[in-house]
Amino acid sequence: MDSRPVVPLDPRANRVGWACAAVVLCIWTSFILVARSSASGTLSPFDLAFLRFLVSGLVLVALARWRAPRTHTALPTARWAALGVIAGVVYCGLAYSAFFFAPAAHGAVLLPGSLPLWTALGAWWLLRERPTRQRVAGLALIAGGDLLVGGASLLHALDGGTVWIGDLLLLGASALWGLYTVLCRRWRVSAFEATLAIGSFCLVSAVPLYALAAAAGWVDSRLGAAPWSEILFQGVFQGLLSMVVAGIAFTQVVVTFGAVRSTMITALVPPIAALAAVPLLGEALAPTTWFGLAAVTGGLLLGLRGATARTSVPPVLEAR
């Protein structure tokens, strides 16, 4: 358990935290719908990741230069690379690829819906934070919901179904984002520093490597065949909104409320995204998906109610 004294949250920090949570909810819900609809577009999953890294990297580096007089000591190289690989290269590769196999409802349940489970496990392992009994009950519901959704797709694997591939990719992406959440807390990284680490690492590593591979024909890039309207939209949404705005906002939520409680606050993402996919994407919800969605949402809400007051946080964690 964390031995630091529990202190009341500053009212101003509380307001900032809830405002950032609202931004995250909106963008994360839209991300699921946009990522799934992208499967019917021209761009490949790795094209989407390339645009995300290119746009976000340029914006974040420009912001860093503007903020230079007020920035603090840069992250150690190992931590900078770790955040970039975990929450950047590998996470995006898994998440974008998953939506080319799994429907949006599965993404809603398994990506943000299972995030508290992975974060709680990571916090227990790295931060020695033991969840309360009520939160354990919530996490058990989340695990049950994941099994309902993922198990149903596994049953169709022998029939030639491929949804299970997307489900596994979604669980892997969720686990990586949970690890990133805990590492930000453990290393006391500010909202901007964490997002800058991801953006700058991907800009200097993944972007030039993918551009070279695409130019040489080593990867199946469809950037040359895609209309400019699709490229512009995906660049702005994936790079600016999903990466820069949501990245900073989410990390600030972690700063304000703590790693585990922050992921519980995203309780509205699964039901909104899953239900919105029915009229917007024409995706029907199977009975197992309904039950899994209900279990995950119930687990998120139960865990949120069981969240305790956050412990005091050193000033270095506050967004600058």
Coordinates of C-alpha atoms in Angstrom, one line a residue:
M1 CA 0.0 0.0 0.0
D2 CA 1.1 3.6 -0.6
S3 CA 2.2 5.0 2.8
R4 CA 1.7 8.7 1.8
P5 CA -0.9 10.5 3.7
V6 CA -4.4 10.9 2.1
V7 CA -5.1 14.6 1.5
P8 CA -8.2 16.4 0.1
L9 CA -7.9 17.2 -3.6
D10 CA -7.5 20.9 -4.4
P11 CA -10.8 22.2 -5.8
R12 CA -9.1 23.8 -8.8
A13 CA -7.2 20.6 -9.6
N14 CA -10.5 18.7 -9.2
R15 CA -12.2 20.9 -11.8
V16 CA -9.3 20.6 -14.2
G17 CA -9.3 16.8 -13.8
W18 CA -13.0 16.5 -14.5
A19 CA -12.8 18.8 -17.5
C20 CA -10.0 16.6 -18.9
A21 CA -12.0 13.5 -18.2
A22 CA -14.9 14.9 -20.3
V23 CA -12.5 15.6 -23.2
V24 CA -11.1 12.0 -22.9
L25 CA -14.6 10.5 -22.9
C26 CA -15.6 12.4 -26.1
I27 CA -12.4 11.6 -28.0
W28 CA -12.1 8.0 -26.9
T29 CA -15.7 7.3 -27.9
S30 CA -15.1 8.9 -31.3
F31 CA -11.8 7.0 -31.7
I32 CA -13.5 3.6 -31.5
L33 CA -16.1 4.6 -34.1
V34 CA -13.6 6.3 -36.4
A35 CA -11.1 3.5 -36.2
R36 CA -13.7 0.9 -37.0
S37 CA -15.1 2.9 -39.9
S38 CA -11.5 3.3 -41.2
A39 CA -11.5 -0.4 -42.0
S40 CA -13.8 0.3 -45.0
G41 CA -11.5 3.2 -46.1
T42 CA -8.4 3.2 -48.2
L43 CA -5.7 3.5 -45.6
S44 CA -4.1 0.5 -43.9
P45 CA -3.8 0.2 -40.1
F46 CA -0.1 1.2 -40.3
D47 CA -0.9 4.1 -42.6
L48 CA -3.2 5.4 -39.8
A49 CA -0.4 4.9 -37.2
F50 CA 2.0 6.7 -39.5
L51 CA -0.3 9.8 -39.9
R52 CA -0.8 9.8 -36.1
F53 CA 2.9 9.8 -35.4
L54 CA 3.8 12.3 -38.1
V55 CA 1.1 14.9 -37.1
S56 CA 1.4 14.5 -33.4
G57 CA 5.2 14.4 -33.4
L58 CA 5.5 17.7 -35.3
V59 CA 2.8 19.4 -33.2
L60 CA 4.4 18.2 -29.9
V61 CA 7.9 19.1 -30.8
A62 CA 6.7 22.6 -31.8
L63 CA 4.9 23.0 -28.5
A64 CA 8.0 21.8 -26.7
R65 CA 10.2 24.4 -28.3
W66 CA 7.6 27.1 -27.4
R67 CA 7.5 25.9 -23.8
A68 CA 11.3 25.5 -23.6
P69 CA 12.0 28.2 -21.0
R70 CA 9.5 26.5 -18.7
T71 CA 10.3 22.9 -19.2
H72 CA 12.0 20.8 -16.6
T73 CA 14.7 18.1 -16.9
A74 CA 14.1 15.8 -19.9
L75 CA 13.1 12.2 -19.3
P76 CA 16.0 9.7 -19.1
T77 CA 16.5 8.1 -22.5
A78 CA 15.4 4.7 -21.3
R79 CA 12.1 6.0 -20.0
W80 CA 11.5 8.2 -23.1
A81 CA 12.0 5.1 -25.3
A82 CA 9.9 2.9 -23.1
L83 CA 6.9 5.2 -23.2
G84 CA 7.3 5.7 -26.9
V85 CA 7.4 2.0 -27.6
I86 CA 4.6 0.9 -25.2
A87 CA 2.0 3.7 -25.7
G88 CA 3.1 4.6 -29.2
V89 CA 4.5 2.1 -31.7
V90 CA 3.2 -1.1 -30.3
Y91 CA -0.1 0.2 -28.8
C92 CA -1.1 1.8 -32.1
G93 CA -0.1 -1.1 -34.2
L94 CA -2.3 -3.4 -32.1
A95 CA -5.2 -1.1 -31.7
Y96 CA -5.6 0.0 -35.4
S97 CA -5.1 -3.5 -36.7
A98 CA -7.7 -4.9 -34.2
F99 CA -10.5 -2.8 -35.7
F100 CA -9.9 -4.4 -39.1
F101 CA -11.1 -7.7 -37.5
A102 CA -13.4 -6.9 -34.6
P103 CA -16.5 -4.7 -34.5
A104 CA -16.8 -1.5 -32.6
A105 CA -18.7 -3.0 -29.7
H106 CA -15.9 -5.4 -29.1
G107 CA -13.5 -2.5 -29.2
A108 CA -15.6 -0.6 -26.7
V109 CA -15.7 -3.5 -24.2
L110 CA -12.1 -4.8 -24.6
L111 CA -10.1 -1.6 -25.2
P112 CA -11.3 1.0 -22.7
G113 CA -13.6 -1.4 -20.9
S114 CA -10.8 -3.8 -19.7
L115 CA -8.3 -0.9 -19.1
P116 CA -9.1 -0.8 -15.3
L117 CA -8.3 -4.5 -15.0
W118 CA -4.9 -4.1 -16.5
T119 CA -4.2 -0.9 -14.7
A120 CA -5.1 -2.4 -11.3
L121 CA -2.8 -5.4 -12.0
G122 CA 0.0 -3.0 -13.0
A123 CA -0.6 -0.8 -10.0
W124 CA -0.5 -3.8 -7.6
W125 CA 2.7 -5.0 -9.2
L126 CA 4.6 -1.8 -9.6
L127 CA 3.0 0.6 -7.1
R128 CA 2.0 -1.9 -4.4
E129 CA -1.5 -0.4 -4.5
R130 CA -4.0 -2.9 -3.2
P131 CA -7.6 -2.4 -4.5
T132 CA -10.5 -2.2 -2.1
R133 CA -13.0 -5.1 -1.9
Q134 CA -15.5 -3.1 -3.9
R135 CA -13.0 -2.4 -6.6
V136 CA -12.0 -6.1 -6.7
A137 CA -15.7 -6.9 -7.3
G138 CA -15.8 -4.4 -10.1
L139 CA -12.7 -5.8 -11.7
A140 CA -14.2 -9.3 -11.5
L141 CA -17.2 -8.1 -13.4
I142 CA -15.0 -6.5 -16.0
A143 CA -13.1 -9.8 -16.4
G144 CA -16.4 -11.6 -16.8
G145 CA -17.5 -9.2 -19.5
D146 CA -14.3 -9.6 -21.4
L147 CA -14.7 -13.4 -21.3
L148 CA -18.2 -13.2 -22.6
V149 CA -17.2 -11.0 -25.5
G150 CA -13.9 -12.7 -26.3
G151 CA -15.0 -16.2 -25.6
A152 CA -17.9 -15.9 -28.0
S153 CA -15.5 -15.0 -30.9
L154 CA -13.2 -17.8 -30.0
L155 CA -16.0 -20.3 -30.4
H156 CA -16.3 -19.3 -34.0
A157 CA -12.5 -19.5 -34.7
L158 CA -12.8 -23.1 -36.0
D159 CA -15.5 -22.0 -38.4
G160 CA -13.1 -19.6 -40.1
G161 CA -14.1 -16.5 -38.0
T162 CA -11.4 -13.8 -37.6
V163 CA -13.1 -11.6 -34.9
W164 CA -11.1 -13.4 -32.2
I165 CA -7.9 -12.0 -33.8
G166 CA -9.1 -8.5 -33.3
D167 CA -10.2 -9.3 -29.7
L168 CA -6.8 -10.5 -28.8
L169 CA -5.2 -7.5 -30.4
L170 CA -7.6 -5.2 -28.4
L171 CA -6.8 -6.9 -25.1
G172 CA -3.1 -6.5 -25.9
A173 CA -3.5 -2.8 -26.7
S174 CA -5.5 -2.3 -23.5
A175 CA -2.8 -4.0 -21.4
L176 CA -0.1 -1.8 -22.9
W177 CA -2.1 1.4 -22.2
G178 CA -2.6 0.2 -18.6
L179 CA 1.1 -0.3 -18.2
Y180 CA 1.7 3.2 -19.6
T181 CA -0.7 4.6 -17.1
V182 CA 1.0 3.0 -14.2
L183 CA 4.5 4.0 -15.5
C184 CA 3.5 7.6 -15.7
R185 CA 2.4 7.5 -12.1
R186 CA 5.5 5.6 -11.0
W187 CA 7.9 7.8 -12.8
R188 CA 6.0 11.0 -11.9
V189 CA 5.8 12.2 -15.5
S190 CA 3.7 15.2 -16.2
A191 CA 0.9 15.1 -18.8
F192 CA 2.8 17.0 -21.4
E193 CA 6.1 15.2 -20.8
A194 CA 4.5 11.8 -21.2
T195 CA 2.7 12.8 -24.4
L196 CA 5.8 14.5 -25.8
A197 CA 7.8 11.3 -25.1
I198 CA 5.5 9.2 -27.2
G199 CA 5.2 11.8 -30.0
S200 CA 8.9 12.6 -30.3
F201 CA 10.0 9.0 -30.1
C202 CA 7.6 7.9 -32.8
L203 CA 8.6 10.9 -34.9
V204 CA 12.3 10.0 -35.0
S205 CA 11.9 6.2 -35.1
A206 CA 8.6 4.9 -36.6
V207 CA 7.9 7.7 -39.1
P208 CA 11.2 7.6 -41.0
L209 CA 11.4 3.8 -40.9
Y210 CA 7.8 3.4 -42.2
A211 CA 8.4 6.1 -44.9
L212 CA 11.5 4.2 -46.1
A213 CA 9.7 0.8 -46.0
A214 CA 6.7 2.3 -48.0
A215 CA 9.0 3.9 -50.6
A216 CA 10.9 0.7 -51.1
G217 CA 7.7 -1.4 -51.4
W218 CA 8.5 -3.4 -48.3
V219 CA 5.1 -2.7 -46.7
D220 CA 1.6 -2.4 -48.2
S221 CA 1.1 1.3 -47.8
R222 CA -2.0 2.9 -49.4
L223 CA -1.1 6.5 -48.8
G224 CA -0.5 7.1 -52.5
A225 CA -4.0 5.8 -53.4
A226 CA -5.9 7.5 -50.6
P227 CA -7.8 10.7 -51.3
W228 CA -6.5 13.8 -49.7
S229 CA -9.7 14.3 -47.7
E230 CA -9.2 10.9 -46.0
I231 CA -5.5 11.6 -45.3
L232 CA -6.3 15.1 -43.9
F233 CA -9.2 13.9 -41.7
Q234 CA -7.2 10.9 -40.3
G235 CA -4.1 13.1 -39.7
V236 CA -6.1 15.7 -37.7
F237 CA -8.2 13.2 -35.8
Q238 CA -5.6 10.6 -35.1
G239 CA -2.6 12.9 -34.7
L240 CA -4.0 16.0 -33.2
L241 CA -7.1 15.0 -31.3
S242 CA -6.5 11.4 -30.3
M243 CA -2.8 11.7 -29.6
V244 CA -2.1 15.3 -28.5
V245 CA -5.4 16.5 -27.0
A246 CA -6.6 13.2 -25.5
G247 CA -3.1 12.1 -24.6
I248 CA -2.4 15.2 -22.5
A249 CA -5.9 15.2 -21.1
F250 CA -5.8 11.6 -20.0
T251 CA -2.4 11.9 -18.4
Q252 CA -3.7 14.9 -16.5
V253 CA -6.6 12.8 -15.3
V254 CA -4.1 10.3 -14.0
V255 CA -2.2 13.1 -12.3
T256 CA -5.4 14.3 -10.6
F257 CA -7.2 11.1 -9.6
G258 CA -4.5 8.4 -9.7
A259 CA -3.9 5.6 -12.1
V260 CA -6.6 3.1 -11.2
R261 CA -9.4 5.6 -10.5
S262 CA -8.7 7.4 -13.8
T263 CA -9.4 4.3 -15.8
M264 CA -12.6 3.8 -13.8
I265 CA -13.8 7.3 -14.9
T266 CA -14.0 6.1 -18.5
A267 CA -17.1 4.0 -17.6
L268 CA -19.2 5.8 -20.1
V269 CA -17.0 5.0 -23.1
P270 CA -18.1 1.3 -23.7
P271 CA -21.9 1.8 -23.7
I272 CA -21.8 5.0 -25.7
A273 CA -19.5 3.6 -28.3
A274 CA -21.2 0.3 -28.6
L275 CA -24.7 1.7 -28.8
A276 CA -23.6 4.5 -31.3
A277 CA -22.1 1.8 -33.6
V278 CA -25.6 0.4 -34.2
P279 CA -27.1 3.3 -36.1
L280 CA -23.8 4.9 -37.3
L281 CA -22.0 1.8 -38.5
G282 CA -24.9 -0.6 -38.9
E283 CA -23.4 -3.1 -36.5
A284 CA -25.8 -5.4 -34.6
L285 CA -25.1 -6.4 -31.0
A286 CA -25.1 -10.1 -30.2
P287 CA -26.6 -11.3 -27.0
T288 CA -23.2 -12.1 -25.5
T289 CA -22.0 -8.6 -26.4
W290 CA -25.0 -7.1 -24.6
F291 CA -24.2 -9.1 -21.5
G292 CA -20.5 -8.5 -21.7
L293 CA -21.1 -4.8 -22.2
A294 CA -23.5 -4.7 -19.2
A295 CA -20.9 -6.6 -17.0
V296 CA -18.0 -4.3 -18.0
T297 CA -20.1 -1.1 -17.5
G298 CA -21.3 -2.4 -14.1
G299 CA -17.8 -3.3 -13.1
L300 CA -16.5 0.2 -14.1
L301 CA -19.2 2.0 -12.1
L302 CA -18.8 -0.3 -9.1
G303 CA -15.1 0.3 -9.1
L304 CA -15.5 4.0 -9.4
R305 CA -17.8 4.0 -6.4
G306 CA -15.2 2.1 -4.5
A307 CA -12.4 4.5 -5.3
T308 CA -10.9 6.1 -2.3
A309 CA -9.5 9.6 -1.9
R310 CA -6.2 10.0 -3.8
T311 CA -2.9 10.4 -2.0
S312 CA -0.9 13.5 -2.1
V313 CA 1.2 14.0 -5.3
P314 CA 4.4 15.9 -5.6
P315 CA 4.2 19.1 -7.6
V316 CA 6.3 17.7 -10.4
L317 CA 3.2 15.7 -11.5
E318 CA 1.0 18.6 -12.1
A319 CA 0.5 19.6 -15.8
R320 CA 2.7 22.5 -16.7

